[in-house]
XYZ file of C-alpha atoms in Angstrom:
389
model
C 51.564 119.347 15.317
C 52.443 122.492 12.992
C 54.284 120.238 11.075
C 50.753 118.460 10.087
C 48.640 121.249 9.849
C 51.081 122.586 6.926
C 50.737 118.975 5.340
C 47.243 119.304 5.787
C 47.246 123.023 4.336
C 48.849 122.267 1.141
C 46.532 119.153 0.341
C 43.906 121.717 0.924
C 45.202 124.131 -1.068
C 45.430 121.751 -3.714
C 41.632 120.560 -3.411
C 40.333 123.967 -2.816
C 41.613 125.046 -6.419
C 40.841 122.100 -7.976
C 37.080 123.123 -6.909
C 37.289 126.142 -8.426
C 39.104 125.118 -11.405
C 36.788 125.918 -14.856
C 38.888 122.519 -17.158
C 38.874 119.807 -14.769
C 38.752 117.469 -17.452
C 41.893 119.103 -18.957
C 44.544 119.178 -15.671
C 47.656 117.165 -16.199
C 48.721 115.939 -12.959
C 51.850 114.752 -13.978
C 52.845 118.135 -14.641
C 50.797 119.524 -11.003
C 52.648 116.896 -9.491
C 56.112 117.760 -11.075
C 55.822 120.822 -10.085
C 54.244 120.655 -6.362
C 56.901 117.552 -5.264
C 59.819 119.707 -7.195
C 58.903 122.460 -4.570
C 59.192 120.448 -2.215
C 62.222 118.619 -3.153
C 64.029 122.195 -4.157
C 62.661 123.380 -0.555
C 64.404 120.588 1.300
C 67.446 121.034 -0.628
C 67.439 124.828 -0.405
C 66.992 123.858 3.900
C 68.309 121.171 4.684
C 71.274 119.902 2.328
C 75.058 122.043 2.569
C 73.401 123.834 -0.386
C 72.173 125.932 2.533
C 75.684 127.757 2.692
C 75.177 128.773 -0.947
C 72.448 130.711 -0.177
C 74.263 132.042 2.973
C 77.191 132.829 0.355
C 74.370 134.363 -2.177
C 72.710 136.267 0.357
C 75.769 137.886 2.065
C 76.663 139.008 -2.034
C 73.453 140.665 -2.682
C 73.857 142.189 0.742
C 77.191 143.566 -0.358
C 76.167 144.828 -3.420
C 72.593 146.318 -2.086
C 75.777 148.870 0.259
C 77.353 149.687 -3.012
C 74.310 151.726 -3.511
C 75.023 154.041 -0.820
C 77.913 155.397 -2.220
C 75.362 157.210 -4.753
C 73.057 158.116 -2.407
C 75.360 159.481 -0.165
C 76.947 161.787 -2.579
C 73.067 163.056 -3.289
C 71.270 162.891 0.068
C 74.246 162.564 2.631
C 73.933 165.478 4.251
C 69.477 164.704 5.124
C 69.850 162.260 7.823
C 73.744 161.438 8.616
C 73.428 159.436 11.543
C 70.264 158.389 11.418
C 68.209 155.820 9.860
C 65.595 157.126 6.956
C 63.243 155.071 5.349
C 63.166 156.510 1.922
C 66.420 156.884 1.888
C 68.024 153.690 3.180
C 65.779 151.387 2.311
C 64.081 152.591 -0.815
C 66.977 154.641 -2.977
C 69.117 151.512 -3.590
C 65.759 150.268 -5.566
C 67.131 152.954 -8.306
C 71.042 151.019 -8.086
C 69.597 147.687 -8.463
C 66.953 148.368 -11.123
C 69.993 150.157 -13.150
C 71.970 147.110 -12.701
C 69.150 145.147 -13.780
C 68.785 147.188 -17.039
C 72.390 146.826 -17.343
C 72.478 142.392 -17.526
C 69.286 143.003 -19.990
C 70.944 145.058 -22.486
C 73.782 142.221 -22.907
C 71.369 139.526 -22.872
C 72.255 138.361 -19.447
C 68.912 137.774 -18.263
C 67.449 136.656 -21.467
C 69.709 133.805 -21.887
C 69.064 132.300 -18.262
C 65.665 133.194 -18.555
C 65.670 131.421 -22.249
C 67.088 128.027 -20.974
C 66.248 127.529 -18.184
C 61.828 128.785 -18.633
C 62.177 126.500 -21.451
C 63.694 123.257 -20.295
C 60.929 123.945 -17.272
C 58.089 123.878 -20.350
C 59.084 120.697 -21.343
C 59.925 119.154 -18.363
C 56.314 120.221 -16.806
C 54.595 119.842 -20.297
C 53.175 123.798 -19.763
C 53.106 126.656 -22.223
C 56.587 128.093 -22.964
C 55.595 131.841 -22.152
C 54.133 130.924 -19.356
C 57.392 129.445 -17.965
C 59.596 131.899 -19.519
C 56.973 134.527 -17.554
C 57.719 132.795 -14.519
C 61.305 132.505 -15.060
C 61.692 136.474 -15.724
C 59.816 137.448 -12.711
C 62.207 136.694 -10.411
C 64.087 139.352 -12.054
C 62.065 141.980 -13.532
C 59.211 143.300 -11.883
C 55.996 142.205 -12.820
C 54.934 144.861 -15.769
C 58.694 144.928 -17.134
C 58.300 140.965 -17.566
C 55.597 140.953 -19.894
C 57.940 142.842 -22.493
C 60.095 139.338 -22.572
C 57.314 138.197 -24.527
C 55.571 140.750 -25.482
C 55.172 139.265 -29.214
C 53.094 136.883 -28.406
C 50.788 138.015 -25.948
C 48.466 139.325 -28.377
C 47.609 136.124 -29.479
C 47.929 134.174 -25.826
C 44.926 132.392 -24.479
C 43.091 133.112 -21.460
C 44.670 130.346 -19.425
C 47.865 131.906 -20.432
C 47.348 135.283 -19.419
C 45.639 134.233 -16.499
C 49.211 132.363 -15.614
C 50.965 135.389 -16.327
C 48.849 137.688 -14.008
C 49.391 135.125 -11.086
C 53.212 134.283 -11.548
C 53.417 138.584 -11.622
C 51.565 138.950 -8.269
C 53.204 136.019 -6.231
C 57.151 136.756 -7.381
C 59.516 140.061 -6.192
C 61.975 141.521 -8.341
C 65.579 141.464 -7.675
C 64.735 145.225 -6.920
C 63.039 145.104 -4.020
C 65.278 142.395 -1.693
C 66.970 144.894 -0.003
C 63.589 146.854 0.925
C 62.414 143.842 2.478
C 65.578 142.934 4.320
C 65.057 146.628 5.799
C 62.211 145.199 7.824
C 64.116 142.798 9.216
C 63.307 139.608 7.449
C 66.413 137.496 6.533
C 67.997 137.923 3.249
C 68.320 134.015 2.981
C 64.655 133.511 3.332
C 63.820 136.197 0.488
C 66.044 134.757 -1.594
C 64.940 131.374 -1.218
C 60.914 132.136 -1.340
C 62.198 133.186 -5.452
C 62.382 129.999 -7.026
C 59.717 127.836 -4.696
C 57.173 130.219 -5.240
C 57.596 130.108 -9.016
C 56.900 126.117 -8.747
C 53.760 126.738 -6.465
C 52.494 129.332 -9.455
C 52.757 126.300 -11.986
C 50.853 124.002 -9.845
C 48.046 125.727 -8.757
C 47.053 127.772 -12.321
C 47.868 124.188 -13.950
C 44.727 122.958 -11.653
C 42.803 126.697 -11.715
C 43.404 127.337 -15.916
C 45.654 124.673 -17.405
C 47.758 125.388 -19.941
C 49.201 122.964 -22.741
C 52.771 122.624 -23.836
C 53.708 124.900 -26.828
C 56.656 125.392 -28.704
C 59.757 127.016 -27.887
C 59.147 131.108 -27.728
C 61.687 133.585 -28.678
C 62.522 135.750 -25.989
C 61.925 139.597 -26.866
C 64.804 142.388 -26.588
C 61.791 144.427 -24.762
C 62.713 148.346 -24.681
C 66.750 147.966 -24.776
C 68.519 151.143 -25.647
C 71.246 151.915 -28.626
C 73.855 150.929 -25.381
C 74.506 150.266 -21.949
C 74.041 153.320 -20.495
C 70.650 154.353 -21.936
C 69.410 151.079 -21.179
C 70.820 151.510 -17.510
C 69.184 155.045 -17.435
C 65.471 153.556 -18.518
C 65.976 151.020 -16.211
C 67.116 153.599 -12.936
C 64.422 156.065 -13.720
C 61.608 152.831 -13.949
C 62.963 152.191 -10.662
C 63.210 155.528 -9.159
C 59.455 155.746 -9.941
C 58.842 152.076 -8.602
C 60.053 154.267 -5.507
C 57.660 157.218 -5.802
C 55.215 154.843 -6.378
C 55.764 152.615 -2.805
C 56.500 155.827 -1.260
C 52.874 156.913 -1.839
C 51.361 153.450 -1.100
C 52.942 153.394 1.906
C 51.863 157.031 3.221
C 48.709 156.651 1.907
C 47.707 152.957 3.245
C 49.419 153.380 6.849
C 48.109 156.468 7.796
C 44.211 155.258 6.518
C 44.841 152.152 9.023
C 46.116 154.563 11.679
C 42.793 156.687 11.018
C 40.452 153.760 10.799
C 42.262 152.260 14.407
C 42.030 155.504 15.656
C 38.258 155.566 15.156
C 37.646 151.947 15.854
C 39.207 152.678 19.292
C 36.745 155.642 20.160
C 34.303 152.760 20.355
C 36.132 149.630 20.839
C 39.807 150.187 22.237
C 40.722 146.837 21.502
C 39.705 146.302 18.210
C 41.905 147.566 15.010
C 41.365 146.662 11.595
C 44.385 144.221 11.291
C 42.493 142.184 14.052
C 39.091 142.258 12.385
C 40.571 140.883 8.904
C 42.753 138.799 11.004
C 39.928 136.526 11.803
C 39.100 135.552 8.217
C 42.642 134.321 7.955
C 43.015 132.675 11.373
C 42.226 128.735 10.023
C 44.467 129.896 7.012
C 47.595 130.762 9.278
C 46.715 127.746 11.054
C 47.178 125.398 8.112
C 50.284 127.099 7.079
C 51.569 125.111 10.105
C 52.214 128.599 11.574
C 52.758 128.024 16.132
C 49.619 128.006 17.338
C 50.766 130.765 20.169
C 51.503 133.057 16.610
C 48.480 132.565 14.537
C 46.953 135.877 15.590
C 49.659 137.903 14.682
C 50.331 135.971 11.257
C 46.621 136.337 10.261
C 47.048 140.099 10.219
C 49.889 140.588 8.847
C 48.413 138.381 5.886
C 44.977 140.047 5.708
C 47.320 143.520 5.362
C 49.078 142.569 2.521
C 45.614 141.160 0.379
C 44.193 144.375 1.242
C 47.502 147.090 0.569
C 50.569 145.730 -0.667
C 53.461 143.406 0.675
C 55.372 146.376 1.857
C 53.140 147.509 4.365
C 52.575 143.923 5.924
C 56.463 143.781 6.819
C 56.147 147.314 7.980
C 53.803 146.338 10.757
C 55.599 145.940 13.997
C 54.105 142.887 14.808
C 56.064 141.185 11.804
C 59.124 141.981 14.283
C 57.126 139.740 17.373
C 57.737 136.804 15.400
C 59.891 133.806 16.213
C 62.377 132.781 13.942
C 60.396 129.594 12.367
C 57.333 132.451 12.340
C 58.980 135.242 10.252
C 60.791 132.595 7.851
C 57.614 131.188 7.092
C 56.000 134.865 6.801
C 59.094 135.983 4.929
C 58.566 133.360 2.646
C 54.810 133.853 2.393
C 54.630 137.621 2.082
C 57.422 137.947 -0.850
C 55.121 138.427 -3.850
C 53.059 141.294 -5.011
C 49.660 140.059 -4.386
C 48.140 143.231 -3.272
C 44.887 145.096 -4.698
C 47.012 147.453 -6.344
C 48.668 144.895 -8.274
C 45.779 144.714 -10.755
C 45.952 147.999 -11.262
C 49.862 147.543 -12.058
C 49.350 144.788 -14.357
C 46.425 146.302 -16.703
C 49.004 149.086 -17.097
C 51.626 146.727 -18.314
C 48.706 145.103 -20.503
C 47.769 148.330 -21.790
C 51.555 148.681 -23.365
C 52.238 144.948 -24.515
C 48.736 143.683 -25.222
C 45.924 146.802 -25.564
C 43.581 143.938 -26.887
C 43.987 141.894 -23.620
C 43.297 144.451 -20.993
C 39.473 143.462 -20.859
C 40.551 139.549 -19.861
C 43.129 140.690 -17.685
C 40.106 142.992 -15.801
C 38.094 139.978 -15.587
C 40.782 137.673 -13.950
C 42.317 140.282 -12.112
C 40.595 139.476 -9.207
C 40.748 135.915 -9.395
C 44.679 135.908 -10.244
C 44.406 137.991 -6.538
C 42.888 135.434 -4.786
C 45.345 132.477 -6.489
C 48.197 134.423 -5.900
C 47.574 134.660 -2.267
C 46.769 130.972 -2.103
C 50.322 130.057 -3.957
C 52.464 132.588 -1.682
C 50.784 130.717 1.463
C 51.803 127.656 0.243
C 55.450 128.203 -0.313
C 54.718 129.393 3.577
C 54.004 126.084 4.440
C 56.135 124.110 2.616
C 59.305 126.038 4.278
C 57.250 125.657 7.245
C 57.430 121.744 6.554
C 61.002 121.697 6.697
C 61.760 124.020 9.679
């Protein structure tokens, strides 16, 4: 029965943006369709084809080199916590390891050459804007305001429809950054990895129906803010993600302890009631047609209505993303990796405000839009992974 209700989901998905989309007349539903059944097809062979041991194999090396971080951060903090287990320190530090690393593939044109072939062959295979896939592409790298300098050349000059793409394929990827943050919280390493690449195939389809965009030429990709040589490049990179750490530090204090103060004060009044279960019932039929267990759809719709209204980070804090089966978190894992969160606007005006000054007022007006499609696309990878569980 869960099995239909994601089949179900996705169809609506697909109608419900089509309803809202402003150049009906305009979609291309060869490319939608190349790019919805090409989820699905990559999902199934991701799941349920022997190329499920290469993501084992894949996961279990980004595992191994997320612990090379601690050799750093032991020589710095090893004498806080130990024996123990701290948050900041074990699960956000190695951020600063993996963004260096990160900075370090960029400055030898690593990550521009993958991101180069393979965003463009996507373009013409889906017949979409090449920055838009080349966006895309880069996102499952960089984080979402470092992506924009890829093409920073030619956002100045981008349509709407392409910006708007841009603002959703920001808020529904991770960077390579943040995996091991996530795998903290207990979700599986496997499933992280393989919500990357669907998720960038439910971002075409859905702002193809929303805002289409047309096939352009090839783009060349930008050297963005690489240093005279490795090292400084590293460094920029390190210190971007030390403060990427500051940053979800804060969020985190901040947004937990204003739920723990508004359930406190619910439950002078109500005991029962919390805020995670009063924004849980908006997205109740929405974790149904995810094809979530019915006997888990309570627990799903808050953990989703806690990540539109903080960040992704604080919905796999909850502890009731650790009551989950094991169908229930991969489909959650899948689901919640992506930065659609209300600070996420906020994030990507600031990258705006560096690349493109001149576009800040049309990212402002689809900011919250791009919101509301991101969360749509990240449900749908959900229940697509949910399809083939």
């Amino acid at each position: 029965m869960e099995k239909i209700f994601a089949v179900i989901g996705m169809v609506l998905c697909i109608g419900i943006t089509y309803l809202f989309s402003d150049k009906k007349k305009e979609i291309n539903w060869v490319s939608v369709g190349c790019a919805f059944f090409g989820q699905v097809l990559l999902a199934l062979a991701l799941i349920k084809t022997p190329l499920w041991k290469g993501v084992e194999w894949l996961s279990a090396g980004v595992t191994w080199l997320l612990g090379q971080a601690n050799e750093g951060i032991n020589f710095v903090f090893g004498g806080i916590a130990p024996d123990g287990f701290v948050f900041f320190i074990n699960s956000l530090l190695p951020i600063v390891f993996i963004s260096g690393l990160m900075g370090i593939l960029f400055h030898f044109g690593i990550i521009q050459k993958f991101v180069a072939i393979v965003g463009k062959t996507v373009a013409k295979v889906l017949r979409v804007d090449s920055l838009v896939a080349v966006n895309g592409i880069t996102n499952m790298f960089l984080g979402q305001s470092d992506a924009l300098f890829i093409t920073k050349s030619y956002l100045p000059k981008a349509k709407d429809s392409v910006i708007f793409a841009t603002l959703v394929g920001g808020m529904t990827s991770i960077s390579c950054a943040v995996v091991g943050l996530y795998a903290s919280y207990g979700a599986s390493m496997e499933w992280i990895l393989v919500s990357m690449p669907l998720t960038v195939c439910s971002t075409f389809a859905l702002t193809q129906i929303l805002m289409p965009t047309k096939y352009e030429a090839d783009i060349e990709i930008d050297n963005g803010d690489k240093g005279v040589n490795f090292i400084e490049t590293m460094m920029n990179y390190a210190t971007g993600g030390f403060k990427a750490v500051i940053g979800i530090s804060v969020a985190l204090m901040v947004f937990l302890s204003l739920v723990a103060m508004i359930n406190n004060f619910l439950g002078l009044f109500f005991p029962s009631v919390t805020l995670q279960s009063i924004l849980g019932i908006i997205f109740t039929p929405l974790a149904f047609l995810m094809g979530v267990p019915a006997g888990e759809v309570g627990i799903v719709s808050q953990i989703l209505a806690t990540k539109l209204v903080t960040n992704e980070a604080v919905a796999f804090g909850l502890p009731q993303f650790a009551m989950l089966s094991a169908n229930a978190k991969a489909m959650m894992t899948t689901a919640l990796c992506g930065f659609a969160g209300i600070g996420s606007i906020g994030i990507l005006i600031g990258g705006y405000t560096a690349v493109a000054p001149n576009k800040v007022g049309v990212v402002a007006k689809l900011g919250m839009k791009a919101l509301l499609t991101a969360t749509v696309v990240n449900m749908l990878t959900g229940a697509v992974v949910g399809l083939m569980l």
